[in-house]
PDB file of C-alpha atoms in Angstrom:
ATOM      1  CA  MET H   1       0.395  -0.192   0.369  1.00 36.00           C
ATOM      2  CA  PRO H   2       0.903   3.368  -0.864  1.00 43.00           C
ATOM      3  CA  THR H   3       2.444   5.513   2.173  1.00 44.00           C
ATOM      4  CA  GLU H   4       2.215   8.387   0.221  1.00 54.00           C
ATOM      5  CA  GLU H   5      -1.658  10.314   0.865  1.00 53.00           C
ATOM      6  CA  PRO H   6      -2.444  11.511  -3.012  1.00 49.00           C
ATOM      7  CA  ILE H   7      -3.591  14.831  -4.081  1.00 49.00           C
ATOM      8  CA  ASP H   8      -6.431  13.877  -6.342  1.00 49.00           C
ATOM      9  CA  MET H   9      -8.630  11.059  -4.241  1.00 44.00           C
ATOM     10  CA  LEU H  10     -10.584  10.363  -7.856  1.00 45.00           C
ATOM     11  CA  ASN H  11      -7.387   9.690  -9.648  1.00 57.00           C
ATOM     12  CA  ASP H  12      -5.330   6.118  -9.512  1.00 58.00           C
ATOM     13  CA  THR H  13      -3.358   6.500  -6.509  1.00 77.00           C
ATOM     14  CA  LEU H  14      -0.936   4.284  -7.387  1.00 81.00           C
ATOM     15  CA  LYS H  15      -0.630   6.268 -10.974  1.00 83.00           C
ATOM     16  CA  GLU H  16      -0.495   9.393  -9.747  1.00 83.00           C
ATOM     17  CA  ILE H  17       2.431   8.430  -7.314  1.00 84.00           C
ATOM     18  CA  ALA H  18       4.470   7.014  -9.709  1.00 88.00           C
ATOM     19  CA  PHE H  19       3.874  10.135 -11.567  1.00 90.00           C
ATOM     20  CA  ARG H  20       4.883  12.122  -8.684  1.00 89.00           C
ATOM     21  CA  SER H  21       7.963  10.174  -7.830  1.00 90.00           C
ATOM     22  CA  LYS H  22       9.081  10.102 -11.291  1.00 92.00           C
ATOM     23  CA  ASN H  23       9.165  14.228 -11.389  1.00 93.00           C
ATOM     24  CA  GLN H  24       9.893  15.402  -7.776  1.00 94.00           C
ATOM     25  CA  ASN H  25      13.658  16.868  -9.425  1.00 96.00           C
ATOM     26  CA  LYS H  26      11.680  19.083 -11.473  1.00 96.00           C
ATOM     27  CA  PHE H  27       8.783  19.725  -9.112  1.00 96.00           C
ATOM     28  CA  LYS H  28      11.367  20.436  -6.965  1.00 96.00           C
ATOM     29  CA  ARG H  29      13.341  23.075  -8.980  1.00 97.00           C
ATOM     30  CA  LEU H  30       9.537  24.847 -10.194  1.00 97.00           C
ATOM     31  CA  ALA H  31       9.060  25.375  -6.456  1.00 97.00           C
ATOM     32  CA  ARG H  32      11.863  27.323  -6.208  1.00 97.00           C
ATOM     33  CA  THR H  33      11.104  29.064  -9.315  1.00 97.00           C
ATOM     34  CA  THR H  34       7.930  29.653  -8.638  1.00 97.00           C
ATOM     35  CA  HIS H  35       5.285  31.360  -7.011  1.00 96.00           C
ATOM     36  CA  PHE H  36       4.225  27.609  -5.696  1.00 95.00           C
ATOM     37  CA  ASN H  37       5.049  25.485  -3.072  1.00 94.00           C
ATOM     38  CA  LEU H  38       5.963  22.193  -3.409  1.00 94.00           C
ATOM     39  CA  ARG H  39       2.445  21.221  -2.848  1.00 92.00           C
ATOM     40  CA  GLU H  40       1.125  23.265  -4.962  1.00 94.00           C
ATOM     41  CA  VAL H  41       3.406  22.746  -7.964  1.00 96.00           C
ATOM     42  CA  GLU H  42       2.245  18.758  -7.955  1.00 93.00           C
ATOM     43  CA  ALA H  43      -1.523  19.834  -7.628  1.00 92.00           C
ATOM     44  CA  LEU H  44      -0.815  21.803 -10.847  1.00 95.00           C
ATOM     45  CA  ALA H  45       1.041  19.156 -12.597  1.00 95.00           C
ATOM     46  CA  ILE H  46      -1.222  16.749 -12.045  1.00 92.00           C
ATOM     47  CA  ILE H  47      -4.082  18.956 -13.160  1.00 92.00           C
ATOM     48  CA  HIS H  48      -2.212  19.154 -16.361  1.00 94.00           C
ATOM     49  CA  ARG H  49      -2.024  15.591 -16.409  1.00 92.00           C
ATOM     50  CA  LYS H  50      -5.453  14.564 -16.016  1.00 90.00           C
ATOM     51  CA  CYS H  51      -6.230  17.845 -18.931  1.00 90.00           C
ATOM     52  CA  ILE H  52      -3.999  15.611 -20.894  1.00 90.00           C
ATOM     53  CA  GLN H  53      -5.987  12.189 -20.014  1.00 88.00           C
ATOM     54  CA  THR H  54      -9.044  13.562 -20.596  1.00 89.00           C
ATOM     55  CA  GLN H  55      -8.329  15.859 -23.846  1.00 88.00           C
ATOM     56  CA  GLY H  56      -4.941  14.810 -25.022  1.00 88.00           C
ATOM     57  CA  THR H  57      -2.339  17.303 -25.953  1.00 92.00           C
ATOM     58  CA  MET H  58      -2.694  20.797 -24.152  1.00 95.00           C
ATOM     59  CA  THR H  59      -3.413  22.745 -27.500  1.00 95.00           C
ATOM     60  CA  ARG H  60      -4.289  25.801 -28.310  1.00 94.00           C
ATOM     61  CA  LEU H  61      -7.694  24.940 -28.108  1.00 93.00           C
ATOM     62  CA  VAL H  62      -7.623  22.511 -25.057  1.00 93.00           C
ATOM     63  CA  PHE H  63      -5.978  25.600 -23.595  1.00 94.00           C
ATOM     64  CA  ARG H  64      -8.809  27.743 -24.467  1.00 91.00           C
ATOM     65  CA  ASP H  65     -11.159  25.862 -23.133  1.00 89.00           C
ATOM     66  CA  LEU H  66      -9.805  25.807 -20.158  1.00 89.00           C
ATOM     67  CA  PHE H  67      -9.591  29.758 -19.817  1.00 89.00           C
ATOM     68  CA  HIS H  68     -13.458  30.068 -20.312  1.00 87.00           C
ATOM     69  CA  LEU H  69     -14.588  27.471 -17.939  1.00 84.00           C
ATOM     70  CA  GLY H  70     -11.558  26.708 -15.687  1.00 83.00           C
ATOM     71  CA  PHE H  71     -10.892  30.653 -15.090  1.00 86.00           C
ATOM     72  CA  ASP H  72     -13.803  32.567 -16.083  1.00 80.00           C
ATOM     73  CA  PHE H  73     -11.778  34.132 -18.851  1.00 79.00           C
ATOM     74  CA  THR H  74     -14.511  36.666 -20.876  1.00 70.00           C
ATOM     75  CA  GLU H  75     -12.745  37.586 -23.370  1.00 61.00           C
ATOM     76  CA  ASN H  76     -13.791  38.568 -27.339  1.00 59.00           C
ATOM     77  CA  ILE H  77     -14.752  35.604 -29.413  1.00 56.00           C
ATOM     78  CA  ARG H  78     -11.658  35.659 -31.527  1.00 65.00           C
ATOM     79  CA  HIS H  79      -9.129  34.584 -28.628  1.00 79.00           C
ATOM     80  CA  LEU H  80      -6.786  37.033 -29.651  1.00 84.00           C
ATOM     81  CA  LEU H  81      -5.972  37.457 -26.099  1.00 89.00           C
ATOM     82  CA  ILE H  82      -6.004  33.444 -24.991  1.00 91.00           C
ATOM     83  CA  ASP H  83      -3.839  32.672 -27.628  1.00 92.00           C
ATOM     84  CA  ARG H  84      -1.431  35.212 -26.969  1.00 93.00           C
ATOM     85  CA  ILE H  85      -1.390  34.292 -23.059  1.00 95.00           C
ATOM     86  CA  PHE H  86      -1.050  30.462 -24.582  1.00 96.00           C
ATOM     87  CA  SER H  87       1.816  31.826 -27.223  1.00 96.00           C
ATOM     88  CA  LEU H  88       3.423  32.645 -23.844  1.00 97.00           C
ATOM     89  CA  PHE H  89       2.901  30.077 -22.279  1.00 97.00           C
ATOM     90  CA  ASP H  90       4.699  27.639 -25.146  1.00 96.00           C
ATOM     91  CA  LYS H  91       8.218  28.667 -24.833  1.00 92.00           C
ATOM     92  CA  ARG H  92       9.480  25.832 -26.908  1.00 92.00           C
ATOM     93  CA  ASN H  93       7.416  27.124 -29.638  1.00 93.00           C
ATOM     94  CA  ALA H  94       5.529  23.273 -30.301  1.00 93.00           C
ATOM     95  CA  LEU H  95       2.203  23.941 -30.191  1.00 94.00           C
ATOM     96  CA  GLN H  96       1.390  22.573 -26.642  1.00 95.00           C
ATOM     97  CA  ILE H  97       1.766  23.326 -23.032  1.00 96.00           C
ATOM     98  CA  HIS H  98       3.850  20.847 -20.972  1.00 96.00           C
ATOM     99  CA  PHE H  99       3.339  20.711 -17.345  1.00 95.00           C
ATOM    100  CA  ASP H 100       6.311  23.036 -16.251  1.00 96.00           C
ATOM    101  CA  GLN H 101       5.161  25.391 -18.927  1.00 97.00           C
ATOM    102  CA  TRP H 102       1.908  25.502 -17.236  1.00 97.00           C
ATOM    103  CA  ILE H 103       2.965  26.158 -13.572  1.00 97.00           C
ATOM    104  CA  GLU H 104       5.514  28.397 -14.992  1.00 98.00           C
ATOM    105  CA  GLY H 105       2.855  30.358 -16.904  1.00 97.00           C
ATOM    106  CA  LEU H 106       0.141  30.220 -14.354  1.00 97.00           C
ATOM    107  CA  SER H 107       2.907  31.460 -11.371  1.00 97.00           C
ATOM    108  CA  VAL H 108       2.983  34.462 -13.223  1.00 97.00           C
ATOM    109  CA  ILE H 109      -0.900  35.008 -13.991  1.00 95.00           C
ATOM    110  CA  PHE H 110      -1.790  33.978 -10.486  1.00 94.00           C
ATOM    111  CA  ARG H 111       0.607  35.059  -8.193  1.00 94.00           C
ATOM    112  CA  GLY H 112       3.506  37.195 -10.413  1.00 95.00           C
ATOM    113  CA  ASN H 113       4.263  39.680  -8.478  1.00 96.00           C
ATOM    114  CA  LEU H 114       3.770  43.701 -10.023  1.00 97.00           C
ATOM    115  CA  ASP H 115       7.093  43.638 -11.884  1.00 97.00           C
ATOM    116  CA  GLU H 116       6.187  40.325 -13.557  1.00 98.00           C
ATOM    117  CA  LYS H 117       2.504  40.930 -14.744  1.00 97.00           C
ATOM    118  CA  ILE H 118       3.963  44.386 -16.411  1.00 98.00           C
ATOM    119  CA  ASN H 119       6.078  42.184 -18.211  1.00 97.00           C
ATOM    120  CA  PHE H 120       3.220  39.926 -19.052  1.00 98.00           C
ATOM    121  CA  ALA H 121       0.276  41.958 -19.867  1.00 97.00           C
ATOM    122  CA  TYR H 122       2.974  44.233 -22.266  1.00 97.00           C
ATOM    123  CA  LYS H 123       3.978  40.914 -24.366  1.00 96.00           C
ATOM    124  CA  VAL H 124       0.330  39.696 -24.958  1.00 95.00           C
ATOM    125  CA  TYR H 125      -0.761  43.386 -26.123  1.00 94.00           C
ATOM    126  CA  ASP H 126       2.649  43.341 -28.637  1.00 94.00           C
ATOM    127  CA  ASN H 127       1.134  40.639 -31.051  1.00 86.00           C
ATOM    128  CA  MET H 128       3.683  42.727 -33.390  1.00 87.00           C
ATOM    129  CA  ARG H 129       6.619  42.128 -30.937  1.00 90.00           C
ATOM    130  CA  THR H 130       8.053  45.377 -32.023  1.00 91.00           C
ATOM    131  CA  GLN H 131       8.198  46.919 -28.476  1.00 91.00           C
ATOM    132  CA  LYS H 132       6.694  49.820 -29.396  1.00 92.00           C
ATOM    133  CA  LEU H 133       2.329  49.706 -29.507  1.00 94.00           C
ATOM    134  CA  LYS H 134       1.006  51.770 -32.252  1.00 94.00           C
ATOM    135  CA  LYS H 135      -2.799  52.413 -32.356  1.00 93.00           C
ATOM    136  CA  GLU H 136      -3.246  50.276 -35.070  1.00 92.00           C
ATOM    137  CA  HIS H 137      -2.001  47.740 -32.869  1.00 90.00           C
ATOM    138  CA  ILE H 138      -4.355  48.038 -30.188  1.00 91.00           C
ATOM    139  CA  PHE H 139      -7.376  48.571 -31.974  1.00 90.00           C
ATOM    140  CA  PRO H 140      -7.944  45.123 -33.089  1.00 86.00           C
ATOM    141  CA  ILE H 141      -7.690  43.773 -29.433  1.00 84.00           C
ATOM    142  CA  MET H 142     -10.258  46.482 -27.898  1.00 83.00           C
ATOM    143  CA  ARG H 143     -12.780  46.542 -31.103  1.00 77.00           C
ATOM    144  CA  GLY H 144     -12.808  42.607 -29.801  1.00 69.00           C
ATOM    145  CA  CYS H 145     -13.252  43.519 -26.129  1.00 68.00           C
ATOM    146  CA  LEU H 146     -15.900  45.807 -26.500  1.00 64.00           C
ATOM    147  CA  ILE H 147     -19.213  45.162 -25.598  1.00 57.00           C
ATOM    148  CA  LYS H 148     -22.496  45.640 -27.521  1.00 55.00           C
ATOM    149  CA  LEU H 149     -23.034  49.825 -27.758  1.00 52.00           C
ATOM    150  CA  GLN H 150     -26.414  51.510 -27.795  1.00 56.00           C
ATOM    151  CA  ASN H 151     -27.948  54.047 -29.145  1.00 60.00           C
ATOM    152  CA  ASN H 152     -26.393  52.777 -32.218  1.00 61.00           C
ATOM    153  CA  GLU H 153     -23.095  54.441 -31.590  1.00 67.00           C
ATOM    154  CA  ASN H 154     -20.560  53.361 -33.833  1.00 74.00           C
ATOM    155  CA  PRO H 155     -18.482  50.804 -32.326  1.00 75.00           C
ATOM    156  CA  ASP H 156     -15.251  51.248 -34.045  1.00 81.00           C
ATOM    157  CA  GLU H 157     -15.593  55.374 -33.675  1.00 85.00           C
ATOM    158  CA  ALA H 158     -16.001  54.192 -29.752  1.00 83.00           C
ATOM    159  CA  VAL H 159     -12.682  52.197 -29.959  1.00 86.00           C
ATOM    160  CA  LYS H 160     -10.520  54.911 -31.763  1.00 90.00           C
ATOM    161  CA  ASP H 161     -11.646  57.435 -28.404  1.00 90.00           C
ATOM    162  CA  LEU H 162     -11.064  54.799 -26.132  1.00 90.00           C
ATOM    163  CA  ILE H 163      -7.313  54.328 -27.966  1.00 93.00           C
ATOM    164  CA  ASP H 164      -7.201  58.246 -27.918  1.00 94.00           C
ATOM    165  CA  LEU H 165      -7.396  58.052 -24.058  1.00 93.00           C
ATOM    166  CA  LEU H 166      -5.165  55.358 -23.532  1.00 93.00           C
ATOM    167  CA  MET H 167      -2.328  57.046 -25.836  1.00 95.00           C
ATOM    168  CA  LYS H 168      -2.525  60.308 -23.739  1.00 94.00           C
ATOM    169  CA  LYS H 169      -1.875  58.079 -20.321  1.00 94.00           C
ATOM    170  CA  LEU H 170       0.521  55.610 -21.649  1.00 96.00           C
ATOM    171  CA  ASP H 171       2.409  57.066 -24.467  1.00 94.00           C
ATOM    172  CA  LEU H 172       4.753  59.310 -21.710  1.00 94.00           C
ATOM    173  CA  ASP H 173       7.476  60.235 -24.422  1.00 92.00           C
ATOM    174  CA  ARG H 174       4.743  61.010 -27.202  1.00 93.00           C
ATOM    175  CA  ASP H 175       6.180  59.720 -29.854  1.00 94.00           C
ATOM    176  CA  GLY H 176       2.948  57.997 -30.573  1.00 93.00           C
ATOM    177  CA  THR H 177       4.090  54.759 -29.238  1.00 95.00           C
ATOM    178  CA  ILE H 178       3.811  52.744 -26.057  1.00 96.00           C
ATOM    179  CA  SER H 179       7.276  51.228 -24.946  1.00 96.00           C
ATOM    180  CA  GLU H 180       7.254  49.289 -22.401  1.00 96.00           C
ATOM    181  CA  GLU H 181       9.123  51.664 -20.202  1.00 96.00           C
ATOM    182  CA  ASP H 182       5.797  53.791 -20.937  1.00 96.00           C
ATOM    183  CA  PHE H 183       3.202  51.242 -19.428  1.00 97.00           C
ATOM    184  CA  LYS H 184       5.695  50.026 -16.924  1.00 97.00           C
ATOM    185  CA  THR H 185       6.061  53.689 -15.599  1.00 97.00           C
ATOM    186  CA  ALA H 186       1.949  54.271 -16.567  1.00 96.00           C
ATOM    187  CA  VAL H 187       0.934  51.305 -14.513  1.00 97.00           C
ATOM    188  CA  LYS H 188       3.344  51.760 -11.454  1.00 96.00           C
ATOM    189  CA  GLU H 189       3.511  55.552 -11.018  1.00 94.00           C
ATOM    190  CA  ARG H 190       0.139  56.445 -12.648  1.00 91.00           C
ATOM    191  CA  ASN H 191      -2.533  53.293 -11.947  1.00 92.00           C
ATOM    192  CA  GLN H 192      -2.557  49.923 -11.453  1.00 94.00           C
ATOM    193  CA  LEU H 193      -5.807  49.551 -13.229  1.00 93.00           C
ATOM    194  CA  LEU H 194      -3.701  50.405 -16.246  1.00 95.00           C
ATOM    195  CA  LEU H 195      -2.423  46.960 -16.097  1.00 96.00           C
ATOM    196  CA  GLU H 196      -5.431  45.387 -17.995  1.00 93.00           C
ATOM    197  CA  CYS H 197      -6.584  48.371 -20.032  1.00 92.00           C
ATOM    198  CA  MET H 198      -6.517  47.233 -23.106  1.00 91.00           C
ATOM    199  CA  GLY H 199      -7.754  43.753 -22.590  1.00 87.00           C
ATOM    200  CA  PRO H 200      -8.184  40.853 -20.073  1.00 88.00           C
ATOM    201  CA  VAL H 201      -4.986  39.298 -19.087  1.00 92.00           C
ATOM    202  CA  PHE H 202      -5.303  37.825 -15.983  1.00 93.00           C
ATOM    203  CA  PRO H 203      -8.096  35.911 -14.046  1.00 90.00           C
ATOM    204  CA  SER H 204     -10.582  37.359 -11.937  1.00 88.00           C
ATOM    205  CA  ARG H 205     -10.216  37.253  -8.153  1.00 88.00           C
ATOM    206  CA  GLU H 206     -13.238  35.104  -8.291  1.00 89.00           C
ATOM    207  CA  ALA H 207     -12.101  32.498 -10.482  1.00 89.00           C
ATOM    208  CA  ARG H 208      -8.673  32.701  -8.778  1.00 88.00           C
ATOM    209  CA  HIS H 209      -9.841  32.186  -5.314  1.00 89.00           C
ATOM    210  CA  ALA H 210     -12.090  29.493  -6.750  1.00 89.00           C
ATOM    211  CA  PHE H 211      -9.382  27.749  -8.635  1.00 89.00           C
ATOM    212  CA  PHE H 212      -7.182  27.572  -6.204  1.00 88.00           C
ATOM    213  CA  SER H 213      -9.816  26.456  -3.422  1.00 88.00           C
ATOM    214  CA  THR H 214      -9.489  23.112  -5.021  1.00 83.00           C
ATOM    215  CA  PHE H 215      -6.078  22.237  -3.923  1.00 81.00           C
ATOM    216  CA  THR H 216      -4.480  24.536  -1.339  1.00 76.00           C
ATOM    217  CA  ASP H 217      -5.127  26.467   1.542  1.00 71.00           C
ATOM    218  CA  HIS H 218      -2.301  28.835   0.561  1.00 63.00           C
ATOM    219  CA  LEU H 219      -5.320  31.900  -0.847  1.00 55.00           C
ATOM    220  CA  GLY H 220      -4.189  34.798   1.115  1.00 53.00           C
ATOM    221  CA  ARG H 221      -4.493  37.758  -1.379  1.00 49.00           C
ATOM    222  CA  TYR H 222      -4.842  35.700  -4.710  1.00 43.00           C
TER     223      TYR H 222
END
């Protein structure tokens, strides 16, 4: 009989413990390099394992479903931001998320410090990877996130007006673009609510709490 307590009581206990034993060194490394403790790393790895057992590899489509259903991620129907988040998780460009990338990515979006979140959010918004966000780069992101307008207002014009306001707040050196340094300074010195000013990047507080409460008591402010 196994002496180690399983994390998932609905899982095959022997297989789970074998999986944890096989990857123990990786788990310890992730516990050192992320914002999760060892028990949380193991739990997140098992969640990933269950996903791939039921859905196959964690592809872009599976990742979208997880964010929509598991994290209550109400993004636009074109999945622009979720797909960018997927790409940032997928550091190996393998078109699938391995469990170490899953844990490292969740560490940032759930428990990252402000600098980590600023860097992550900017990379999500900087889809063209130019390090210089222009109005034409921001428009498709915000157009997809805009809710239905009333009074027959032109949604494109409404988005352009919002972008003009954002440029005034974020383009600190007035060069017509938003650099990562502009973005970082604006979020830190003007208003931290600007962190997600171009669309949702991080799960809501309620979604974070619901997710973590399934496997850890370490909820804190998360």
